[in-house]
Each structure stands twice: as structure tokens, then as C-alpha cells.
CSV table of C-alpha atoms in Angstrom, one decimal:
chain,number,residue,atom,x,y,z
A,888,UNK,CA,20.2,-11.7,3.6
A,889,UNK,CA,20.9,-8.4,1.6
A,890,UNK,CA,20.9,-10.3,-1.5
A,891,UNK,CA,17.2,-11.9,-0.8
A,892,UNK,CA,16.0,-8.4,0.3
A,893,UNK,CA,17.1,-7.1,-2.8
A,894,UNK,CA,15.6,-9.6,-5.1
A,895,UNK,CA,12.4,-10.3,-3.3
A,896,UNK,CA,10.6,-7.3,-5.0
A,897,UNK,CA,11.6,-8.7,-8.3
A,898,UNK,CA,10.3,-12.3,-7.3
A,899,UNK,CA,7.2,-11.0,-6.3
A,900,UNK,CA,6.6,-8.9,-9.7
A,901,UNK,CA,7.9,-12.0,-11.9
A,902,UNK,CA,5.4,-14.2,-9.8
A,903,UNK,CA,2.4,-12.0,-10.5
A,904,UNK,CA,3.4,-11.4,-14.2
A,905,UNK,CA,3.4,-15.1,-14.9
A,906,UNK,CA,-0.5,-15.0,-14.8
A,907,UNK,CA,-1.8,-12.9,-17.3
A,908,UNK,CA,-4.9,-11.1,-16.3
A,909,UNK,CA,-3.7,-11.1,-12.9
A,910,UNK,CA,-2.0,-7.8,-13.3
A,911,UNK,CA,-2.5,-4.8,-15.5
A,912,UNK,CA,-0.4,-1.5,-15.7
A,913,UNK,CA,-3.2,0.9,-14.9
A,914,UNK,CA,-2.3,1.8,-11.4
A,915,UNK,CA,-4.1,4.5,-9.4
A,916,UNK,CA,-4.6,6.7,-12.5
A,917,UNK,CA,-7.6,8.5,-11.5
A,918,UNK,CA,-6.1,9.4,-8.0
A,919,UNK,CA,-3.1,10.8,-10.0
A,920,UNK,CA,-5.3,13.0,-12.3
A,921,UNK,CA,-7.6,14.2,-9.5
A,922,UNK,CA,-4.5,15.2,-7.1
A,923,UNK,CA,-2.6,16.7,-10.1
A,924,UNK,CA,-5.4,19.1,-10.8
A,925,UNK,CA,-6.2,19.9,-7.1
A,926,UNK,CA,-2.6,20.8,-6.1
A,927,UNK,CA,-1.5,22.1,-9.5
A,928,UNK,CA,1.6,19.8,-10.1
A,929,UNK,CA,2.1,18.3,-13.6
A,930,UNK,CA,3.0,14.4,-13.1
A,931,UNK,CA,4.6,12.4,-15.7
A,932,UNK,CA,4.5,8.7,-15.8
A,933,UNK,CA,7.4,6.5,-14.6
A,934,UNK,CA,5.7,3.3,-13.6
A,935,UNK,CA,2.3,2.0,-12.6
A,936,UNK,CA,0.8,-1.4,-11.8
A,937,UNK,CA,-2.3,-3.0,-10.5
A,938,UNK,CA,-2.5,-6.4,-9.0
A,939,UNK,CA,-5.8,-8.3,-8.5
A,940,UNK,CA,-6.6,-11.0,-6.1
A,941,UNK,CA,-5.2,-13.9,-8.2
A,942,UNK,CA,-2.0,-11.8,-8.6
A,943,UNK,CA,-1.8,-11.2,-4.9
A,944,UNK,CA,-1.9,-14.9,-4.2
A,945,UNK,CA,1.0,-15.5,-6.7
A,946,UNK,CA,2.8,-12.4,-4.9
A,947,UNK,CA,2.3,-13.9,-1.4
A,948,UNK,CA,3.7,-17.4,-2.5
A,949,UNK,CA,6.6,-15.6,-4.2
A,950,UNK,CA,7.3,-13.5,-0.9
A,951,UNK,CA,7.1,-16.5,1.5
A,952,UNK,CA,9.6,-18.3,-0.7
A,953,UNK,CA,11.9,-15.5,-0.7
A,954,UNK,CA,11.4,-15.2,3.4
A,955,UNK,CA,10.0,-11.7,2.9
A,956,UNK,CA,6.4,-12.6,4.7
A,957,UNK,CA,6.9,-10.8,8.1
A,958,UNK,CA,3.7,-9.0,7.4
A,959,UNK,CA,0.7,-11.3,6.4
A,960,UNK,CA,-0.8,-10.0,3.3
A,961,UNK,CA,-3.6,-12.7,3.2
A,962,UNK,CA,-6.2,-10.0,3.7
A,963,UNK,CA,-4.9,-7.9,0.8
A,964,UNK,CA,-7.1,-8.2,-2.4
A,965,UNK,CA,-6.1,-5.5,-4.8
A,966,UNK,CA,-3.3,-3.2,-5.0
A,967,UNK,CA,-2.4,-0.1,-7.2
A,968,UNK,CA,1.1,1.4,-7.3
A,969,UNK,CA,2.1,4.6,-9.2
A,970,UNK,CA,5.3,6.4,-9.5
A,971,UNK,CA,5.3,9.8,-11.2
A,972,UNK,CA,7.8,12.3,-12.1
A,973,UNK,CA,7.2,16.1,-11.1
A,974,UNK,CA,7.3,18.2,-14.4
A,975,UNK,CA,6.5,21.4,-13.4
A,976,UNK,CA,3.3,23.6,-12.4
A,977,UNK,CA,-0.2,23.6,-14.0
A,978,UNK,CA,-1.4,26.7,-15.5
A,979,UNK,CA,-2.8,29.3,-12.9
A,980,UNK,CA,-0.4,28.0,-10.2
A,981,UNK,CA,2.7,29.9,-8.8
A,982,UNK,CA,3.4,27.1,-6.2
A,983,UNK,CA,2.1,23.7,-5.4
A,984,UNK,CA,-0.4,23.3,-3.2
A,985,UNK,CA,-0.5,20.9,-0.1
A,986,UNK,CA,-2.3,17.6,-0.1
A,987,UNK,CA,-5.3,17.7,2.2
A,988,UNK,CA,-7.3,14.9,3.5
A,989,UNK,CA,-10.4,16.6,2.4
A,990,UNK,CA,-9.5,15.7,-1.3
A,991,UNK,CA,-10.6,12.1,-0.5
A,992,UNK,CA,-14.1,11.8,0.2
A,993,UNK,CA,-15.0,8.9,2.4
A,994,UNK,CA,-11.3,8.4,3.7
A,995,UNK,CA,-10.0,9.3,7.1
A,996,UNK,CA,-6.4,10.6,7.8
A,997,UNK,CA,-4.3,8.0,9.7
A,998,UNK,CA,-0.9,9.9,9.6
A,999,UNK,CA,0.3,13.1,8.1
A,1000,UNK,CA,3.7,14.4,7.5
A,1001,UNK,CA,4.8,17.9,6.0
A,1002,UNK,CA,8.4,18.8,5.9
A,1003,UNK,CA,10.0,21.1,3.5
A,1004,UNK,CA,10.3,19.0,0.1
A,1005,UNK,CA,8.0,16.3,1.4
A,1006,UNK,CA,4.4,15.5,2.1
A,1007,UNK,CA,3.0,12.2,3.3
A,1008,UNK,CA,-0.4,11.4,3.7
A,1009,UNK,CA,-1.9,8.1,4.9
A,1010,UNK,CA,-5.6,7.5,4.6
A,1011,UNK,CA,-7.9,4.4,5.5
A,1012,UNK,CA,-11.7,3.7,4.7
A,1013,UNK,CA,-13.8,1.7,6.8
A,1014,UNK,CA,-16.8,-0.4,6.2
A,1015,UNK,CA,-18.9,-2.0,8.9
A,1016,UNK,CA,-16.1,-1.1,11.4
A,1017,UNK,CA,-13.4,-2.9,9.5
A,1018,UNK,CA,-10.5,-1.2,7.5
A,1019,UNK,CA,-11.2,-1.9,4.0
A,1020,UNK,CA,-9.1,0.7,2.2
A,1021,UNK,CA,-5.5,2.1,2.6
A,1022,UNK,CA,-4.4,5.0,0.7
A,1023,UNK,CA,-0.7,6.5,0.7
A,1024,UNK,CA,0.5,9.5,-1.0
A,1025,UNK,CA,4.1,10.7,-0.9
A,1026,UNK,CA,4.8,13.9,-2.6
A,1027,UNK,CA,8.6,15.0,-3.1
A,1028,UNK,CA,9.6,17.9,-5.1
A,1029,UNK,CA,10.7,15.6,-8.0
A,1030,UNK,CA,8.8,12.6,-7.5
A,1031,UNK,CA,5.3,11.3,-6.3
A,1032,UNK,CA,4.4,7.9,-5.1
A,1033,UNK,CA,0.6,6.6,-4.8
A,1034,UNK,CA,-0.2,3.3,-3.4
A,1035,UNK,CA,-4.0,2.1,-2.8
A,1036,UNK,CA,-4.7,-1.1,-1.2
A,1037,UNK,CA,-8.0,-2.9,-0.9
A,1038,UNK,CA,-9.1,-5.8,1.3
A,1039,UNK,CA,-9.5,-6.8,5.0
A,1040,UNK,CA,-6.6,-4.7,6.1
A,1041,UNK,CA,-7.0,-4.2,10.1
A,1042,UNK,CA,-4.4,-7.2,10.7
A,1043,UNK,CA,-2.3,-6.1,7.6
A,1044,UNK,CA,-2.0,-2.5,9.1
A,1045,UNK,CA,-1.5,-3.6,12.7
A,1046,UNK,CA,1.5,-5.8,11.7
A,1047,UNK,CA,2.8,-3.1,9.6
A,1048,UNK,CA,2.9,-0.5,12.4
A,1049,UNK,CA,4.4,-3.0,15.0
A,1050,UNK,CA,7.1,-3.9,12.5
A,1051,UNK,CA,7.9,-0.4,11.4
A,1052,UNK,CA,8.4,0.9,15.1
A,1053,UNK,CA,10.2,-2.3,16.0
A,1054,UNK,CA,12.8,-1.5,13.0
A,1055,UNK,CA,12.9,2.1,14.3
A,1056,UNK,CA,14.0,0.4,17.8
A,1057,UNK,CA,11.1,2.5,19.4
A,1058,UNK,CA,8.3,-0.4,19.9
A,1059,UNK,CA,6.8,1.5,22.8
A,1060,UNK,CA,5.3,4.0,20.1
A,1061,UNK,CA,3.3,1.0,18.6
A,1062,UNK,CA,0.9,0.7,21.7
A,1063,UNK,CA,0.9,4.6,21.9
A,1064,UNK,CA,-0.2,4.8,18.2
A,1065,UNK,CA,-2.6,1.8,18.5
A,1066,UNK,CA,-4.4,3.5,21.8
A,1067,UNK,CA,-4.7,6.9,20.2
A,1068,UNK,CA,-6.4,5.5,17.1
A,1069,UNK,CA,-8.4,3.2,19.0
A,1070,UNK,CA,-7.0,0.0,17.2
A,1071,UNK,CA,-7.3,-3.5,18.8
A,1072,UNK,CA,-3.9,-5.3,19.7
A,1073,UNK,CA,-2.5,-7.9,17.8
A,1074,UNK,CA,-3.6,-11.3,18.9
A,1075,UNK,CA,-1.1,-13.9,19.5
A,1076,UNK,CA,0.1,-15.2,15.9
A,1077,UNK,CA,-1.5,-18.5,15.1
A,1078,UNK,CA,0.5,-21.2,13.2
A,1079,UNK,CA,0.1,-20.1,9.7
A,1080,UNK,CA,-0.6,-22.5,6.9
A,1081,UNK,CA,1.7,-23.4,4.2
A,1082,UNK,CA,0.6,-21.2,1.0
A,1083,UNK,CA,3.0,-22.8,-1.4
A,1084,UNK,CA,0.0,-24.8,-2.6
A,1085,UNK,CA,-2.6,-22.0,-2.0
A,1086,UNK,CA,-6.1,-22.5,-0.8
A,1087,UNK,CA,-8.3,-24.3,-3.4
A,1088,UNK,CA,-10.4,-20.9,-3.5
A,1089,UNK,CA,-7.6,-18.8,-4.4
A,1090,UNK,CA,-5.9,-21.4,-6.8
A,1091,UNK,CA,-9.3,-21.4,-8.6
A,1092,UNK,CA,-9.5,-17.6,-8.9
A,1093,UNK,CA,-5.8,-17.4,-10.2
A,1094,UNK,CA,-6.5,-20.1,-12.6
A,1095,UNK,CA,-9.6,-18.3,-13.8
A,1096,UNK,CA,-8.0,-15.0,-13.9
A,1097,UNK,CA,-5.1,-16.5,-16.2
A,1098,UNK,CA,-7.5,-17.8,-18.7
């Protein structure tokens, strides 16, 4: 099982890269630039990737094949991931500033952790009562990670929360967090269709993106 878990991210990346046009190396560059200026930290590029809808279909297929589909990602349409090294302070700053939710117009803070050497911020963006965006910023003393996700994310976030608390062996915290945030409970999980072939719409999108 450990071998499968170690190779699954590689399989996901390979499956996405097999479709030219489904993935780029841009990542959340605008967010990196804006945060660097606000907080006063120079961020050097280590790794970045953007996966669009066609690439997500390929990634879901690869994850299901590898047995890594505990969280249903069918609502995810777009993902930006960036990993950046901390290379010092920008001119005019004597110490790095804190990352405030106010920096992100239109986003609402879902969770925030501030500890010595680590700053974690999780934000969501809603549209017509549904969560359509998720932004995670993890800022450590030597490295930053920024992840931005777009799609219909209510179910994805609910499943991720439930799984995270279950793995922490604190499942009771899931209901507490859900009630505090006014989130609907997860419905009974229906039988999930086989995505090995993919829906006709997603197959067509992936094919178009690969041309």
C-alpha cells in the first residue's frame, strides 16, 4: 500500500502530461507576485503547474486506477499549484508580514493557522450559494506552497474535511466544523460510475484540448 501511495502522484502527473494543452507550467503566478509584494518576502520558483478540465479528467482516471480516489474530484475543473523557495526579504521590510485574508478580495477565510515559522490560510469563494473556489497558502520560513482550485467544490471540501478528521482519529470534529461553517452534511454516497472510459463530454473536451 505504501508503494501505491508513493507512486500515485507520479501517475497523476504523467496522465495529465500525456494530453498536450491539458497542462501548463504557469501555476498561481499572480497570487505569488501579489503576496510577495504584500508580505515582503522574495519567492524563488521551484515548481508550478496548471491543470485544466481535460487534464483533471485524465488525473481522476489515473488516481482511480491507483486506488487513490477517496475524495471524489469530479467537481474540480481547474487546479494551480506553486512551490516557491524563500530567498530573503524585499527592500523596505525588516521582517516578513502576516498573510491576511483581506489581501484576497472576494474570498472568505475558512481556516487560519499562525504558528512560529508557519502561516496557513484556507479561503473559499462562493457563487450563487455554492463554493466555486478554494485557495490554500502554506507559508513556512524556507518554503511556500500555493494551491488554487476552481469548480463545484462543496462536495469535494466536505469529503476532504471528513477524511482529514477521520485520519486524525477525531471524527467528532467534522460535525463541529461543519455546523460552525453552516455546511450541509454529506449525503449517503451513491454508486459512482466507472470513469475509466470517462463521460462523452469530458472525453470530447480532453480530445479537443490535446489537439
